Structure formats: C-alpha cells, structure tokens
XYZ file of C-alpha atoms in Angstrom:
663
model
C 85.507 45.375 129.348
C 83.112 42.233 129.222
C 80.343 43.931 131.826
C 80.550 46.991 130.406
C 77.401 46.947 128.364
C 75.517 45.850 132.062
C 77.562 48.427 133.802
C 75.592 51.392 131.789
C 72.845 50.045 132.446
C 73.842 50.501 136.306
C 76.094 52.967 136.915
C 74.798 56.626 138.676
C 76.917 58.490 137.310
C 75.812 57.521 133.353
C 74.185 59.841 131.308
C 70.975 59.233 130.565
C 68.060 60.664 128.859
C 64.777 62.142 130.954
C 62.028 59.832 131.698
C 59.281 62.022 129.624
C 62.545 62.057 126.201
C 59.321 61.203 124.672
C 57.236 63.701 125.523
C 59.356 66.234 124.266
C 62.003 66.720 127.531
C 65.670 67.803 126.263
C 68.055 66.976 129.287
C 70.028 65.077 129.599
C 71.257 63.993 132.926
C 73.357 61.553 135.204
C 71.015 58.456 136.567
C 70.852 59.194 140.085
C 68.908 62.955 139.218
C 66.282 61.303 137.602
C 64.401 61.059 140.642
C 65.382 65.301 141.402
C 63.897 65.910 137.856
C 61.017 64.764 137.388
C 59.726 66.866 140.163
C 60.485 69.656 137.967
C 60.435 68.238 134.188
C 58.966 70.548 131.811
C 56.942 67.360 129.857
C 56.089 66.349 133.332
C 52.344 68.470 133.416
C 49.278 67.789 135.878
C 46.159 68.942 134.188
C 43.702 70.489 137.128
C 39.977 69.119 137.563
C 38.437 71.468 140.092
C 35.302 70.734 140.077
C 32.276 73.120 140.590
C 28.319 74.007 140.520
C 26.833 76.851 139.456
C 23.337 77.359 139.664
C 21.021 79.250 136.980
C 20.128 83.418 138.539
C 16.759 83.590 140.577
C 14.579 86.632 139.776
C 15.598 88.615 143.338
C 18.768 88.578 141.484
C 18.132 90.413 138.448
C 18.394 93.322 139.581
C 21.967 93.488 141.068
C 22.703 91.802 138.281
C 21.993 94.704 135.969
C 23.123 97.046 137.896
C 26.215 95.630 138.023
C 26.905 94.897 134.546
C 25.941 98.756 133.926
C 29.019 100.087 135.627
C 31.191 97.614 133.719
C 33.063 95.239 136.422
C 36.774 95.683 135.344
C 38.823 93.075 136.152
C 38.299 93.894 140.161
C 35.184 91.786 140.473
C 36.119 89.054 140.877
C 33.000 86.827 141.026
C 31.831 88.872 138.236
C 34.299 87.784 136.004
C 33.813 84.028 137.261
C 30.246 83.966 135.808
C 30.413 85.219 132.393
C 33.706 83.297 131.755
C 31.064 79.753 133.370
C 27.909 81.598 131.211
C 30.507 81.764 127.998
C 31.895 78.244 128.803
C 28.105 76.412 128.615
C 26.597 78.647 125.975
C 29.233 77.508 123.302
C 28.393 73.641 124.879
C 24.576 73.599 124.557
C 23.696 72.592 121.156
C 19.775 73.518 119.945
C 19.137 71.198 117.393
C 18.742 68.502 120.214
C 16.875 70.322 122.404
C 14.895 71.787 120.043
C 14.272 69.703 117.131
C 11.344 70.885 116.076
C 13.658 74.570 115.350
C 16.030 72.604 113.866
C 16.554 74.114 109.884
C 16.080 71.483 107.019
C 18.915 69.845 105.624
C 19.476 69.048 102.302
C 21.487 65.816 103.219
C 18.919 64.349 105.193
C 16.355 64.744 102.396
C 15.256 61.767 100.219
C 14.950 62.037 96.893
C 12.032 60.873 95.450
C 10.967 59.633 91.661
C 7.665 60.928 90.074
C 5.253 58.268 91.942
C 6.325 59.674 95.231
C 8.384 56.747 96.016
C 11.690 56.887 98.055
C 15.523 56.249 96.362
C 17.046 55.769 93.501
C 18.751 59.611 93.537
C 20.384 61.477 90.681
C 21.592 57.598 89.260
C 17.949 56.937 89.225
C 16.784 59.291 86.841
C 17.870 58.098 83.842
C 21.907 59.145 84.357
C 24.057 56.750 82.823
C 26.981 54.133 85.022
C 29.523 56.361 83.864
C 27.964 59.835 85.588
C 26.276 57.075 89.185
C 29.738 56.454 89.459
C 31.717 58.410 88.863
C 34.043 58.524 91.108
C 37.790 58.824 89.710
C 40.160 55.537 88.884
C 43.547 55.536 89.973
C 45.921 54.279 87.517
C 48.043 51.297 86.920
C 50.982 52.494 88.174
C 49.717 54.307 90.974
C 48.261 50.534 91.689
C 51.530 49.080 91.920
C 53.121 51.861 93.616
C 49.952 51.386 95.818
C 50.608 48.107 96.830
C 54.179 48.236 97.216
C 54.144 50.727 99.880
C 54.166 49.219 103.152
C 53.633 52.319 105.343
C 50.764 51.354 107.513
C 50.024 48.134 107.176
C 49.925 45.548 109.826
C 52.266 42.790 108.443
C 52.582 40.841 111.250
C 48.877 40.496 111.334
C 48.759 39.658 107.322
C 51.932 37.020 108.416
C 49.678 35.668 110.485
C 46.390 35.351 108.572
C 47.933 34.147 105.446
C 49.243 31.773 107.386
C 45.605 30.237 108.148
C 44.437 30.819 104.882
C 46.826 28.800 103.330
C 46.014 26.089 105.525
C 42.602 25.862 104.724
C 43.709 26.198 100.873
C 45.726 23.041 100.924
C 43.159 21.335 102.936
C 40.373 21.823 100.078
C 42.908 20.808 97.573
C 43.776 17.875 99.186
C 39.370 16.971 100.069
C 39.264 17.961 96.401
C 41.581 15.309 95.302
C 40.213 12.564 97.605
C 36.571 13.278 96.146
C 38.311 12.583 92.637
C 39.878 9.527 93.611
C 36.890 8.356 95.477
C 34.407 8.937 92.820
C 37.384 7.323 90.105
C 37.343 4.389 92.359
C 34.145 4.928 92.270
C 32.902 4.666 88.361
C 35.403 1.837 87.697
C 33.537 -1.126 90.625
C 29.765 0.069 89.233
C 28.315 -2.681 86.494
C 28.436 -2.209 83.084
C 24.113 -2.812 82.543
C 23.136 -0.206 80.713
C 26.822 1.480 80.217
C 27.998 3.506 76.707
C 30.596 2.575 75.413
C 33.413 4.697 75.772
C 33.308 6.329 71.781
C 29.799 5.980 71.994
C 27.916 9.813 70.764
C 26.465 9.815 74.189
C 30.069 9.930 75.844
C 31.494 12.953 73.484
C 30.528 16.218 74.482
C 31.103 15.326 79.077
C 34.605 13.552 77.779
C 35.853 17.058 75.881
C 34.310 18.551 78.640
C 36.818 16.213 80.795
C 40.090 16.033 78.678
C 40.214 20.414 77.942
C 40.506 23.451 80.610
C 37.619 25.837 79.503
C 39.594 27.627 77.523
C 40.473 24.714 75.594
C 43.883 24.748 77.043
C 45.418 21.584 77.705
C 43.816 19.134 80.061
C 43.101 19.747 84.106
C 44.796 16.903 86.452
C 44.062 16.387 89.982
C 48.066 17.087 92.132
C 49.246 13.666 92.696
C 48.227 13.160 96.174
C 49.925 10.354 98.796
C 47.272 8.320 100.194
C 50.041 6.747 102.171
C 50.646 9.721 104.122
C 47.523 10.652 104.305
C 46.373 8.054 106.607
C 49.414 8.757 108.516
C 50.548 12.642 108.923
C 48.397 14.473 112.257
C 46.965 17.256 109.671
C 43.325 18.177 111.087
C 41.643 17.006 107.671
C 43.914 13.548 107.383
C 41.591 10.271 108.358
C 42.068 8.853 111.986
C 43.803 11.485 113.229
C 42.575 11.726 115.966
C 42.900 7.825 116.782
C 46.433 8.397 116.802
C 47.312 11.280 118.334
C 45.483 9.918 121.563
C 48.161 6.608 120.898
C 51.041 8.659 120.651
C 51.434 12.572 121.873
C 50.850 13.028 125.688
C 47.484 14.375 126.990
C 48.598 17.925 126.960
C 49.327 18.442 123.466
C 45.802 16.433 122.815
C 44.351 18.944 124.457
C 45.678 21.787 122.993
C 45.619 20.342 118.893
C 42.214 20.539 120.250
C 42.143 23.572 121.312
C 44.026 25.200 118.093
C 42.360 22.799 114.929
C 38.877 22.428 116.713
C 37.055 24.116 113.450
C 39.070 22.029 110.873
C 38.296 18.845 112.782
C 34.985 20.121 113.146
C 34.617 21.213 109.153
C 36.193 18.047 107.950
C 33.983 15.769 110.376
C 36.847 14.385 112.404
C 34.618 15.380 115.126
C 30.715 16.346 116.374
C 30.582 20.443 116.202
C 27.802 19.199 120.391
C 28.616 16.086 122.453
C 25.302 13.895 121.882
C 23.441 13.533 124.921
C 24.206 9.070 126.096
C 27.803 10.696 125.731
C 27.942 12.988 128.502
C 28.408 12.299 131.655
C 26.908 15.669 133.259
C 23.105 15.528 131.498
C 22.983 12.379 130.166
C 21.239 11.212 132.985
C 19.163 13.823 133.525
C 15.032 12.955 133.884
C 12.681 15.723 133.035
C 10.866 17.019 135.882
C 7.112 17.236 135.693
C 6.673 20.544 136.634
C 3.572 21.766 138.235
C 1.270 24.961 137.752
C -0.540 25.983 141.428
C -2.745 28.520 142.183
C -2.840 29.723 145.464
C -4.276 33.527 144.591
C -7.571 33.957 145.426
C -9.884 37.224 145.042
C -11.042 38.336 148.235
C -14.875 38.531 148.670
C -14.520 42.523 150.055
C -13.356 43.493 146.319
C -15.399 44.976 144.023
C -13.857 45.829 141.132
C -15.345 48.330 139.281
C -17.474 47.430 136.028
C -15.784 49.706 133.761
C -12.831 48.044 134.326
C -14.919 44.246 134.357
C -16.480 42.555 131.789
C -17.552 43.901 128.804
C -15.223 47.771 129.293
C -17.518 49.458 125.641
C -20.801 48.292 127.012
C -19.821 51.183 130.275
C -16.635 52.935 128.345
C -18.309 56.607 127.893
C -18.589 58.388 124.511
C -14.758 60.442 124.087
C -13.319 61.730 121.242
C -9.183 62.774 120.573
C -8.951 66.788 120.555
C -5.347 68.260 119.287
C -5.513 71.208 121.339
C -2.749 73.732 120.598
C -2.608 77.694 120.543
C -5.200 77.744 117.468
C -7.229 77.834 120.320
C -6.508 80.829 121.703
C -7.720 82.624 118.579
C -4.802 84.745 117.753
C -1.908 84.096 114.433
C 1.337 82.492 115.409
C 3.212 85.838 113.714
C 0.940 87.233 116.724
C 1.665 85.159 119.247
C 5.025 86.631 121.664
C 8.205 84.616 121.305
C 10.309 82.959 124.182
C 12.877 84.242 125.500
C 16.083 81.503 123.930
C 18.718 82.354 127.468
C 15.644 81.350 129.488
C 13.802 78.633 127.872
C 17.389 76.730 127.046
C 18.452 76.623 130.339
C 15.089 75.440 131.424
C 14.836 72.823 128.721
C 18.875 71.703 129.853
C 18.493 71.155 133.311
C 15.257 69.758 133.270
C 16.602 66.604 131.044
C 19.241 67.220 133.816
C 17.252 65.984 136.353
C 14.255 64.460 135.783
C 16.254 62.390 132.487
C 14.255 63.716 129.825
C 12.098 66.734 128.861
C 9.204 68.398 130.846
C 6.451 65.839 127.350
C 7.161 63.362 126.581
C 5.110 60.228 126.170
C 4.004 58.427 130.155
C 2.494 55.220 130.656
C 0.845 56.140 133.655
C -0.621 52.218 133.761
C -1.756 49.379 130.858
C -4.536 50.974 129.689
C -3.525 55.222 129.398
C -0.764 56.716 128.198
C -0.372 60.015 127.981
C 0.909 62.527 124.499
C 2.397 65.897 125.322
C 4.508 68.047 123.172
C 5.814 71.568 123.663
C 6.523 73.314 121.223
C 8.422 76.651 121.515
C 8.612 80.655 118.801
C 12.194 81.986 118.472
C 12.346 85.426 117.155
C 16.029 83.678 115.869
C 14.867 81.609 113.989
C 15.746 78.188 112.648
C 18.819 76.965 113.964
C 21.755 74.206 112.009
C 22.672 71.386 113.502
C 25.938 72.012 114.476
C 24.870 75.279 116.251
C 25.549 75.656 119.913
C 23.251 78.765 122.319
C 26.311 81.267 121.954
C 26.123 81.712 118.045
C 22.260 82.121 118.245
C 22.665 85.356 119.789
C 23.064 88.703 119.070
C 26.543 89.675 118.993
C 25.326 93.942 119.411
C 22.662 92.852 122.479
C 24.063 94.190 125.388
C 25.381 91.357 127.894
C 23.773 89.762 130.592
C 24.136 87.765 133.453
C 22.083 84.434 134.099
C 24.168 82.578 136.539
C 24.848 82.983 139.817
C 27.318 85.510 141.340
C 28.152 82.945 144.116
C 29.065 78.950 143.258
C 29.421 75.789 145.331
C 32.452 73.451 144.774
C 31.982 69.438 144.459
C 34.134 66.852 143.622
C 33.105 63.942 141.361
C 31.579 61.077 143.988
C 29.653 63.702 145.076
C 25.758 62.579 143.240
C 24.773 65.878 142.083
C 21.012 65.372 142.416
C 19.707 69.376 141.949
C 19.066 71.946 138.622
C 22.903 73.100 138.879
C 25.433 73.477 135.427
C 29.213 71.914 136.000
C 32.095 73.479 135.334
C 35.878 72.786 135.624
C 39.190 74.233 135.436
C 41.373 71.713 133.599
C 44.339 74.280 133.135
C 47.661 72.714 132.823
C 50.605 73.148 134.742
C 54.315 72.095 135.427
C 54.120 69.233 138.894
C 56.607 71.718 140.653
C 53.724 74.885 140.669
C 50.067 73.007 140.920
C 50.803 72.634 144.575
C 50.322 76.568 144.467
C 47.899 76.844 142.041
C 45.381 75.050 143.780
C 46.091 76.394 147.081
C 45.807 79.676 145.996
C 43.063 79.759 143.026
C 40.319 77.610 144.437
C 41.320 76.949 148.570
C 41.832 80.700 148.932
C 40.185 82.549 146.679
C 37.287 80.841 144.329
C 36.238 78.691 147.495
C 35.925 82.014 150.005
C 35.009 84.314 147.389
C 31.013 84.856 149.062
C 31.280 87.149 152.172
C 35.637 86.204 152.839
C 37.783 86.733 150.607
C 35.362 89.348 148.725
C 32.393 91.225 150.997
C 29.407 92.740 148.995
C 27.746 95.417 149.995
C 24.058 93.968 152.589
C 22.249 95.447 150.347
C 23.427 93.664 147.195
C 19.610 91.872 147.697
C 18.088 95.231 146.734
C 20.845 96.084 143.410
C 23.597 97.758 145.489
C 27.098 96.746 143.201
C 29.336 98.242 146.020
C 32.122 95.458 147.176
C 35.713 95.010 148.613
C 38.193 93.419 149.433
C 39.670 92.836 153.119
C 42.673 90.978 152.019
C 46.008 91.271 150.341
C 49.067 89.232 150.221
C 51.297 89.483 152.927
C 54.398 91.589 151.914
C 53.941 92.757 149.313
C 51.698 95.468 147.938
C 49.496 94.382 144.860
C 46.096 93.299 144.474
C 44.614 90.352 143.062
C 42.639 91.056 139.572
C 40.526 88.936 136.693
C 42.379 88.850 133.253
C 39.217 88.075 131.234
C 41.053 87.897 127.857
C 43.199 85.188 129.289
C 40.770 83.566 131.686
C 42.481 83.430 134.942
C 43.216 84.939 138.066
C 46.768 87.477 138.832
C 48.483 89.443 140.842
C 49.230 92.986 140.667
C 51.391 94.765 142.243
C 50.676 98.780 142.713
C 53.274 100.917 141.262
C 53.972 104.709 142.984
C 51.864 107.515 141.040
C 55.520 109.066 141.441
C 57.197 106.830 139.146
C 54.566 106.524 136.184
C 54.026 110.324 135.985
C 58.086 110.769 135.607
C 57.954 108.370 132.812
C 55.400 110.168 131.116
C 56.989 113.848 131.811
C 60.700 112.327 130.906
C 60.190 109.149 128.148
C 63.437 107.307 127.203
C 64.054 107.842 124.083
C 66.814 105.762 121.744
C 70.013 107.364 119.586
C 67.623 107.596 117.076
C 65.228 109.930 119.094
C 62.189 107.370 119.523
C 60.403 107.290 122.684
C 61.207 103.482 124.023
C 61.014 101.513 127.126
C 64.035 102.130 129.933
C 64.009 98.003 130.175
C 65.289 97.959 126.006
C 67.798 100.162 126.536
C 69.865 97.000 128.850
C 71.285 95.063 128.326
C 70.457 91.477 127.167
C 72.531 89.265 130.902
C 70.987 91.925 132.973
C 67.248 91.410 131.174
C 67.884 87.998 131.663
C 68.476 87.873 135.313
C 65.413 90.109 136.124
C 63.245 88.256 133.657
C 64.006 84.844 136.167
C 62.463 86.900 139.158
C 58.838 86.861 137.548
C 56.810 84.203 137.326
C 55.303 82.376 134.782
C 51.876 84.342 133.910
C 53.621 87.396 134.197
C 56.581 85.664 131.572
C 53.449 84.599 129.411
C 52.789 88.692 129.158
C 56.173 90.064 128.758
C 57.102 87.959 125.387
C 53.855 89.561 123.868
C 55.459 93.124 124.839
C 58.296 92.755 122.156
C 60.853 90.695 119.834
C 63.572 91.676 122.625
C 60.998 90.715 125.025
C 60.232 87.636 123.587
C 63.333 86.294 122.712
C 64.229 86.832 126.647
C 62.036 85.194 128.089
C 62.150 82.098 125.181
C 65.862 81.334 127.132
C 63.746 80.656 129.727
C 61.388 77.953 128.716
C 62.887 75.088 129.485
C 63.462 75.929 133.120
C 60.026 77.883 133.630
C 57.712 76.286 130.552
C 56.215 72.901 129.373
C 56.094 71.004 126.462
C 53.570 69.566 125.184
C 53.342 67.339 121.665
C 51.076 68.512 118.936
C 49.506 65.627 117.251
C 47.928 65.578 113.934
C 45.763 62.969 111.649
C 48.662 61.791 108.518
C 46.240 59.972 106.006
C 47.834 57.193 103.634
C 47.796 56.779 100.011
C 45.638 53.839 100.799
C 42.697 55.948 102.875
C 44.144 54.519 105.892
C 44.743 57.529 108.785
C 46.956 57.559 111.918
C 47.354 60.319 114.814
C 51.340 61.463 114.664
C 53.018 64.088 116.994
C 53.503 67.708 114.463
C 55.554 69.414 117.195
C 56.464 70.633 120.421
C 54.865 73.319 121.679
C 56.459 75.273 124.820
C 54.756 77.423 126.578
C 54.476 79.594 129.997
C 51.122 78.200 132.355
C 49.312 81.106 133.940
C 50.703 80.205 137.259
C 51.229 83.852 139.725
C 53.322 83.900 142.136
C 53.286 81.963 144.959
C 51.759 83.733 148.298
C 51.832 81.276 151.232
C 49.637 84.519 153.457
C 47.446 86.508 153.137
C 47.410 89.921 155.469
C 44.306 92.877 156.311
C 44.477 95.493 153.412
C 43.737 98.915 154.636
C 40.399 99.331 153.465
C 37.702 101.315 155.268
C 34.608 98.974 157.391
C 32.044 99.156 155.588
C 29.834 100.825 157.739
C 31.756 103.763 156.414
C 29.711 102.339 153.047
C 26.071 102.281 154.152
C 26.287 106.018 155.982
C 26.173 106.301 152.249
C 25.121 103.808 150.368
C 21.907 104.916 148.078
C 20.056 101.782 148.538
C 20.096 102.447 152.605
C 16.347 104.029 152.814
C 15.877 104.113 157.336
C 12.158 104.188 157.892
C 11.354 106.099 160.934
C 8.675 105.522 162.755
C 6.961 109.230 164.641
C 3.222 107.882 164.488
C 2.296 106.264 168.071
C 1.321 102.436 167.438
C -1.126 100.327 170.546
C 0.324 97.353 171.656
C -2.109 94.128 171.837
C -4.180 93.782 174.569
C -3.100 97.374 175.915
C -6.463 99.376 176.701
C -8.185 96.246 176.788
C -10.474 95.032 180.242
C -8.802 91.466 180.658
C -5.334 93.118 179.825
C -5.388 95.720 182.802
C -6.481 92.607 185.389
C -3.633 90.229 183.803
C -1.456 93.910 184.501
C -2.892 94.038 188.171
C -2.134 90.969 189.537
C 1.157 90.118 188.331
C 1.586 93.503 190.446
C -0.224 92.235 193.266
C 2.190 88.939 192.634
C 5.224 91.370 192.680
C 4.942 92.475 196.085
C 3.329 90.222 198.019
C 6.850 88.098 196.645
C 9.336 90.980 197.314
C 7.103 91.744 201.261
C 8.172 87.918 201.664
C 11.885 88.913 200.989
C 12.231 90.924 203.584
C 10.406 89.831 206.219
C 12.475 86.341 205.977
C 16.155 89.454 205.844
C 14.726 91.092 209.402
C 14.044 87.068 210.841
C-alpha cells in the first residue's frame, strides 16, 4: 500500500483521462491506449495551411468570364466556383479608407473642437460647462468600493506581495534615514556657540517651538521613533553605515556579489557605493591615453572633370526662372461632376497590387537626388461616394449588380517559403480537420482536384479564349457512380452520388406516408438502431448535412459526434467589476468537418472526346481559302534560275549513283 500512489502513476492499466481533456476530449481509457487514441482524438485537430496565388483577370479573359456567368454555372463548375470564393474573400479584406484616404468619410470623433478664436481644444467642458457637467462620470458608492476592495478575482496576489515587500523595505529605510538626520541636527544644535543665540524663553523662539511641539492638527507632539545606533553600525541593511566593509570581511565572495546584485540600487541611493566606477580606479580604461586623430584628404578632383555651371558657384545667378503650377483636372475645362467615374473594383485591385508589389502607392513623394524632390498625388472619383473608416470593397458594391469575375480561373500553389515577386493575391484554406482526416483532405482536395483543374481534372474547350464556356470532367472516383461538385453555400468540395432515375420516379409517384396520412420520407420510419447503423457509413460532410434534415436525424447524428466529430473551445472575454478583462472558455462546441469520402484511386469517366464538341462548337469557325495565293519568288527570274540549278544538280547526282552501281 505504501507504493500505491507511485503505482498509479506508472501502471499501464490505470484509467486516466485523455491528454487533451483540457481542450474538450471526454474520453477516459487505460494508460497504454492513450497513444493510439490521440490519432483519432476529437480534440486533436489540425488547421490546413495550404496557400495559393491568383492573379487578376486580363482583358482577353473577359469574354469567357461573361459567357460563363451568363449560363449560371452549377456545382460542377469547379474552377469558377473556386475563383468566386476567393474573390469574395478578397473583397472582404480590402479596406477602402486605407487605399483611398482622400475618399474617406469625415468622422465627427476625429474633428477637434475649436473655440471662438479658431484655436483647438476646449471641448464641451471648456465652453462654460461646470465641473459636474465636465466630469460626468458615474461614482461608486461606499458599499461598492468595499466590495471591490474585497474582491480578489483577477488580481495577481503573488506579484502584489513581492512589490509590497519591496515598498515596505524602502519605507523603513526612509524612516531610518529621517531619524539619523534628526539625531545629527540635534547634535549640531547642542554643540553650537551661544553667541547671538536667543534665550529658550525669548519671543523669537515661541512660534518655532510651538510648531515643533504640536502636530499640524494641534494634537500631541510628533516625536521621531527611537533608533538603535549600535545596531545601525553592526547590521547588514543597505542604509546602515559601513555595511560593505563588514560584508567583505564576514561573508564569502559569492554572497557578497549576490548582495550587490540584489541591493545595488539602494546602496547607490544611500551613498554606500558610487553609481559609476571612477576612472582612476578602473583597471581597464583607467590607463588608456587619448589618441590624436589626424584627418588626411586623399581625394583630388580629376583634371578631366568639368562641372556644370549651374551646380558651381552662385546657383541662383545661372538658374532659369521657374514657377510652381499645380496640374489637375481643372485644366481640362470640365466640371468635376461631368468627369467619368472610376471603376471601383478595377481601381481598388490596381492600387492594392501596386502597393503590395512596390511597397508604396502609385503616386508618392520621391527624392531623385539631394536637390530635387518629386511630389505626386492621385485622386479618384467613385460613384459610390465617400467611404466609412471600416468599409471594405464588398460593402460598397451594389447587391443588385450583376455578378462579375475579376480574378483568373487558374491558380498556382505556393508555399510559405516562396518569395512572391509578382502582382498576385494569396489565399489559404484555413479549414479544421481531425488528425486522422487531414491526410485525405490534402490528398483529394489540394493534390488531386485543386492543383489539376487547369487541363487535367477539368478540361475546357480549346477555344475558351474566344469565349466558349464548355467544360468536361474526364475523371471520377474509382468503383463509384459519383462525381465531384463544389458547394458554394458551404464553400467546400463534395462527392455527389448518381442516383438511378427509377428510384426517384418511384418516390415521386408513391411517396411514403405515416399513420396520419402525411407524406414522410422512408428513412424516418425505420427504427433508431437501424438509422444509427446507416449513419455510421456516411462521411463527415454527409453527416453535417443529414443533421439539418430534421430533429430526428439531428439526434441520430449527435450519437456519432464523439466518434466522428470535432470539439472546439469557444472563448469569450470576461469583464470584472474593477475594470480588468480576461479570456475564459464559454462552452465546448461539437461539429463535423467538411471531409468527404476518401478517394484512393481515380478512373476515366464516360465522357465523350473533345473532338465531338468541336464539331458543334459555336466558336469553331473554319476559314476556307478558295482564291489562289502567289508563293514567294514563284514567277521571278531569280526563282526560275534557282529552280533550274537545283534540278541540274539532282540529275547529276542521280547519274553518278547509277554509274557507281553499274561498276
């Protein structure tokens, strides 16, 4: 029994909680099963950090984007759906006030109050408001103050004790110093000569004596605390005289150095040691002598150098008269209301890329040399009006405007170590998965689908640059009658099985009904055990969708949360009565990830060849040439001469070959 506690710390059969119990894992298991459990722990989640670049759309792709969006691409338009998702995320991060400060909406909080003379600064309290109006702050009652003082929640008591100890020592030192000063003053007063000194009972000493004899409030006389002078000359406190000499003789060198480290500030304050080492006592820099510095000029102006007269001598005498003129749109003779408005999307993307690529805006102040400074300003006029300080590009766009695509359809994958030197926007996945699900997410979504959309996993018509929106998918999961789709509301890929038409027609003709005669689905009438068994074969994405069908299906999927789901900690900020804040865990949130069924192999789908589409493609217009075309040098004299020489050379070479064979 004496080894029971140590045995529980080492026994592999002891029931222990999961290592991620603090992060929400509810499982308790034998110690030897913990390592295997971590692979499927619901609290052990991974965030996907996959990144890719996407460039803005060029003018040649505008026709394709317009035709694709006119047809309203469905869930099978994978590249268009991904581009629209990235564009939505991009428009939600571009802050308009930061890119165009001249179009920022004036904020009332930023404007300073001015007085009648135009000088800043008095506000509402400076315009005749009383002190109660100017300091209109809610005051705490005495009971609230006492409860606030007794409340120790959120206080750092350990740090408070440390500082309180330091301050108490400094207060004691100040009291001892004051008492020593009083003793010295009394000793000097008793030994002073009596010449010119007034008598103790004279009128000259009445007022100071009364002031020294009584307190400020007329109470009893204030007397300094008694000081033990013998202890002051034998103790080890920093304020006691001769403490360093006593420590050198009585304590080891290591303890003496530690004393200097901990009490160095107080020793300097009480004059026990100098703040800086004097030069004559410094063994390193004390014997150094100042070296004379001699400046030698070795540069000589070349003989062949001929400076400009404008840069030599009197500059103003040779400078041509100049005039500072501001050039803007007023020189055009058109009113600002009649000027064309800038396209807000194209202008915002241009300014954002220019600043990201070059590190500055398009127009800024530059110093070409030590004499000239270039000032540049550029303003934009938008029909959307001034922007608020928190507005982004997605907020200023009209919701009724037709959907448009301003990014390229294809993307390029990059890593964090890639040095991006071109004008491109970066995007990241940032989706959470369980540790045992992450490998299949990265393989199927990023390696197989997303990186192969441009010509391999998805093929577009060769005439797409002319605007043909035709697309086909030659690959499908092996052994399954399904296809890959992209869910725009959920912003994730999914596998959609192909249901036989006969099944859907049967359900539409003879829908199942309950005992009340209401139309219901066939699954809801099954027992709960069978529903749980069927739901066990679904992937995480299908379970998350099945849970939204009905209350019954939600309860069925909830039984699989601990086995197939993930748990998150929802944090919230807590405010205390004394004004402090801290982050606390509000609750635990369980959810399913967006992982679809793992696809290990792919196979060719029953998709016709692209040549079959080209036969009926509306953008495939063959140009038939019927008029004869004259070739180069066909009827010139030089061309005929070259032709005769070539024929003669060929006949001679053929004759020589024939003769060599006959021999």
